[in-house]
Short mmCIF file of C-alpha atoms in Angstrom, two decimals:
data_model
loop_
_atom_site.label_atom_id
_atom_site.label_comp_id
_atom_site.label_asym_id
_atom_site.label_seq_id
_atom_site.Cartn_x
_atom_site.Cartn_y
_atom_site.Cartn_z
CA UNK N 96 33.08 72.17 -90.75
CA UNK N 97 34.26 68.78 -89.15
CA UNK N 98 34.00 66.31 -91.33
CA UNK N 99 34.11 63.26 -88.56
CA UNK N 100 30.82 65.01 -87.51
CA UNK N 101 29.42 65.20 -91.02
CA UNK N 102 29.87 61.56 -91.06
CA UNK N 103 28.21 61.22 -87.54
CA UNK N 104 25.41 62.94 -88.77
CA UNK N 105 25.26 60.85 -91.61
CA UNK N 106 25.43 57.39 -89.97
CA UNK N 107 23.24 58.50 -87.25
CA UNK N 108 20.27 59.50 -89.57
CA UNK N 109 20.44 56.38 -91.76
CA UNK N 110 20.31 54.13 -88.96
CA UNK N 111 17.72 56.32 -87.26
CA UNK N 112 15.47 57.78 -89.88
CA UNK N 113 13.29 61.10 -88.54
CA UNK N 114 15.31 62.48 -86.50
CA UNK N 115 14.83 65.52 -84.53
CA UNK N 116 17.86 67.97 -83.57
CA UNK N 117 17.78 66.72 -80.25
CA UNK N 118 17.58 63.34 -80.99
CA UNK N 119 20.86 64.31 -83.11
CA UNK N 120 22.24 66.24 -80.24
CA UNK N 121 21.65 64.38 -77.34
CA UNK N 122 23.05 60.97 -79.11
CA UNK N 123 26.16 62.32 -80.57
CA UNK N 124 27.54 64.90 -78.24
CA UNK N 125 27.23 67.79 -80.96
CA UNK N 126 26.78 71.01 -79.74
CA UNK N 127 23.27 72.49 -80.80
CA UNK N 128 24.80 75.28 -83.25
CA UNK N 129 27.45 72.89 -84.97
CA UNK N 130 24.28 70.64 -85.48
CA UNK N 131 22.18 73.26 -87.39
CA UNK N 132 25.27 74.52 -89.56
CA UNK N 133 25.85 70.94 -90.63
CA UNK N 134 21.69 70.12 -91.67
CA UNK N 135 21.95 73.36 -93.49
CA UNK N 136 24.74 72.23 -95.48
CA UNK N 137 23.51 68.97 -95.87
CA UNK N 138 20.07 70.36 -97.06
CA UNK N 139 22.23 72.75 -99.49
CA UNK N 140 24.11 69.78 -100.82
CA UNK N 141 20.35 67.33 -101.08
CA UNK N 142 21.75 65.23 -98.80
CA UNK N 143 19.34 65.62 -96.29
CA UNK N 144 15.68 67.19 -96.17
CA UNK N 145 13.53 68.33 -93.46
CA UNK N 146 9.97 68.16 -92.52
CA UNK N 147 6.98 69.07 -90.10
CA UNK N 148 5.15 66.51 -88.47
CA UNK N 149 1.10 66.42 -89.56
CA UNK N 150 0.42 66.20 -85.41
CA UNK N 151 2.52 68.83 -84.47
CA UNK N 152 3.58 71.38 -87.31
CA UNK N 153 6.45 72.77 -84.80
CA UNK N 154 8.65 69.53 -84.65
CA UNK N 155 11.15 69.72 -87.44
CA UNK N 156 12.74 66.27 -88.42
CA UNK N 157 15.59 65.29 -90.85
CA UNK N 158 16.09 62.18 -92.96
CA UNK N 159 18.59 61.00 -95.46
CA UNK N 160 17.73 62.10 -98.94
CA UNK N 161 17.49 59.33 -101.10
CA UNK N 162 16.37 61.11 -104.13
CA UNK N 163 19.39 61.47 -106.40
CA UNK N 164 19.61 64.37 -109.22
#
């Protein structure tokens, strides 16, 4: 995996908590599949979690995980 878009990912979601893909996507210029491969690692590693929204239970969104093991 890139690292410089590990780091993207990372900066990106801590200055824009809930995030979407697409909001992850559109704004850095990562290409849809390279996005999901690096959330899955990041949710692997408890970096990152994801969650429904209450309104709309198809929406998936990511934020930092702040919760340290």
């Amino acid at each position: 995996k890139c690292v410089s878009s590990i780091f993207k990912v990372i900066l990106y979601l801590l200055e824009n908590s809930d995030c979407s893909p697409n909001d992850l996507i559109t704004s850095l210029g990562v290409a849809k599949s390279n996005i999901a491969n690096i959330l899955k690692s990041m949710i692997v590693e408890n970096l990152v979690e994801s969650y429904r929204c209450k309104d709309n239970s198809r929406n998936i969104f990511y934020r930092i995980n702040y919760i340290i093991t």
